[in-house]
Coordinates of C-alpha atoms in Angstrom, one line a residue:
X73 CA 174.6 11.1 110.2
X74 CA 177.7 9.0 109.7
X75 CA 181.5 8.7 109.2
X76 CA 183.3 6.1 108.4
X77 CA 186.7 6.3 110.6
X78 CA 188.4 3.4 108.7
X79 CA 189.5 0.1 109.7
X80 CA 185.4 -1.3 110.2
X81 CA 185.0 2.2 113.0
X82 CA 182.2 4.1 112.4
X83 CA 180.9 7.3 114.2
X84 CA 177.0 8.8 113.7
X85 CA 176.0 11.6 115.4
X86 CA 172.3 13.3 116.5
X87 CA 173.2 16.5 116.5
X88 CA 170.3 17.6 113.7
X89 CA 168.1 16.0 116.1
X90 CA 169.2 18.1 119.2
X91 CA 169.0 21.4 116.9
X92 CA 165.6 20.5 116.0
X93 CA 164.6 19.8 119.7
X94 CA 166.1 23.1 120.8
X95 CA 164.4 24.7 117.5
X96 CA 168.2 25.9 116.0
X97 CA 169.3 26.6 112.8
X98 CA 173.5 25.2 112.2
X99 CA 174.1 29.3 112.2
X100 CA 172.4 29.5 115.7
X101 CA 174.4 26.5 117.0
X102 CA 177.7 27.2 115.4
X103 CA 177.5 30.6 116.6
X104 CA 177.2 29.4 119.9
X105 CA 179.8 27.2 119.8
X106 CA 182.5 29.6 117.9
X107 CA 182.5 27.2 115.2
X108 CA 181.2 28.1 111.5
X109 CA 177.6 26.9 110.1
X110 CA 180.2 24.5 107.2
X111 CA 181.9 22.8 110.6
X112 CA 178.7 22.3 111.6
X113 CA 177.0 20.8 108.6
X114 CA 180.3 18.6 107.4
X115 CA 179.9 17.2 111.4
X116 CA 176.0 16.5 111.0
X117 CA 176.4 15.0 107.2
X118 CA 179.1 12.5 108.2
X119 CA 181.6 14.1 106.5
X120 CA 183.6 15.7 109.6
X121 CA 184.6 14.3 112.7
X122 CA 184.8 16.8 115.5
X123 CA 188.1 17.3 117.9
X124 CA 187.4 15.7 121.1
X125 CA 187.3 19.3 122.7
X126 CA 184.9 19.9 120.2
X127 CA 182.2 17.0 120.8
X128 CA 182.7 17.6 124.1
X129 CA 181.1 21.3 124.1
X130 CA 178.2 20.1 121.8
X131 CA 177.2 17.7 124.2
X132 CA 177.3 20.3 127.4
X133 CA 176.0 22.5 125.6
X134 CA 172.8 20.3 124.7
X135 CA 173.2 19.2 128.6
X136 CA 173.4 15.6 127.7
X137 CA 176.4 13.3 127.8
X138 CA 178.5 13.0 124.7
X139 CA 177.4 9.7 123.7
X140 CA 174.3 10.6 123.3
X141 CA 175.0 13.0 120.6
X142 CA 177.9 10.7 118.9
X143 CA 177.6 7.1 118.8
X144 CA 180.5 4.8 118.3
X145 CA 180.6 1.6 116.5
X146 CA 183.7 0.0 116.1
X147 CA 182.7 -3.7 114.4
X148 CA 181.4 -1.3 112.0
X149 CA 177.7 -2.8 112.1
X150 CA 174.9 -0.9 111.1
X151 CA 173.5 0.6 114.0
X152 CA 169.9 1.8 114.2
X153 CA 170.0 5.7 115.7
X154 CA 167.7 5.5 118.6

């Protein structure tokens, strides 16, 4: 999904994509995290943007780096989620 940061920044994130590949409902993943299912879902619909902390243990804890969970776009251009 995506969240528009102001100024032209932009931050999408993968993270339904990574629940469905580990087969994980948003309870599952936010109990795993110690976060709530909401934090979860206002991350995934754009409408939250994590603490750094915060990205930081969804990525380890999908074992990938975290930009491959949150990508960054700061000219604001519509970028194509791969």
């Amino acid at each position: 999904m995506l969240a528009n940061l102001g100024n032209g920044i932009l931050m999408k994130n993968r993270i339904k994509v990574f629940r469905a590949m580990y087969d994980l409902t948003q309870e599952n993943l936010a109990s795993n995290l110690g976060v709530t299912r909401q934090t979860i879902l206002a991350i995934e619909k754009g409408k939250y943007d994590p603490s750094l902390e915060l990205a930081f243990r969804i990525a380890r804890f999908f074992k990938v780096n975290v930009e491959e969970v949150f990508l960054f776009d700061e000219t604001g251009d519509n970028m194509k989620l791969p």
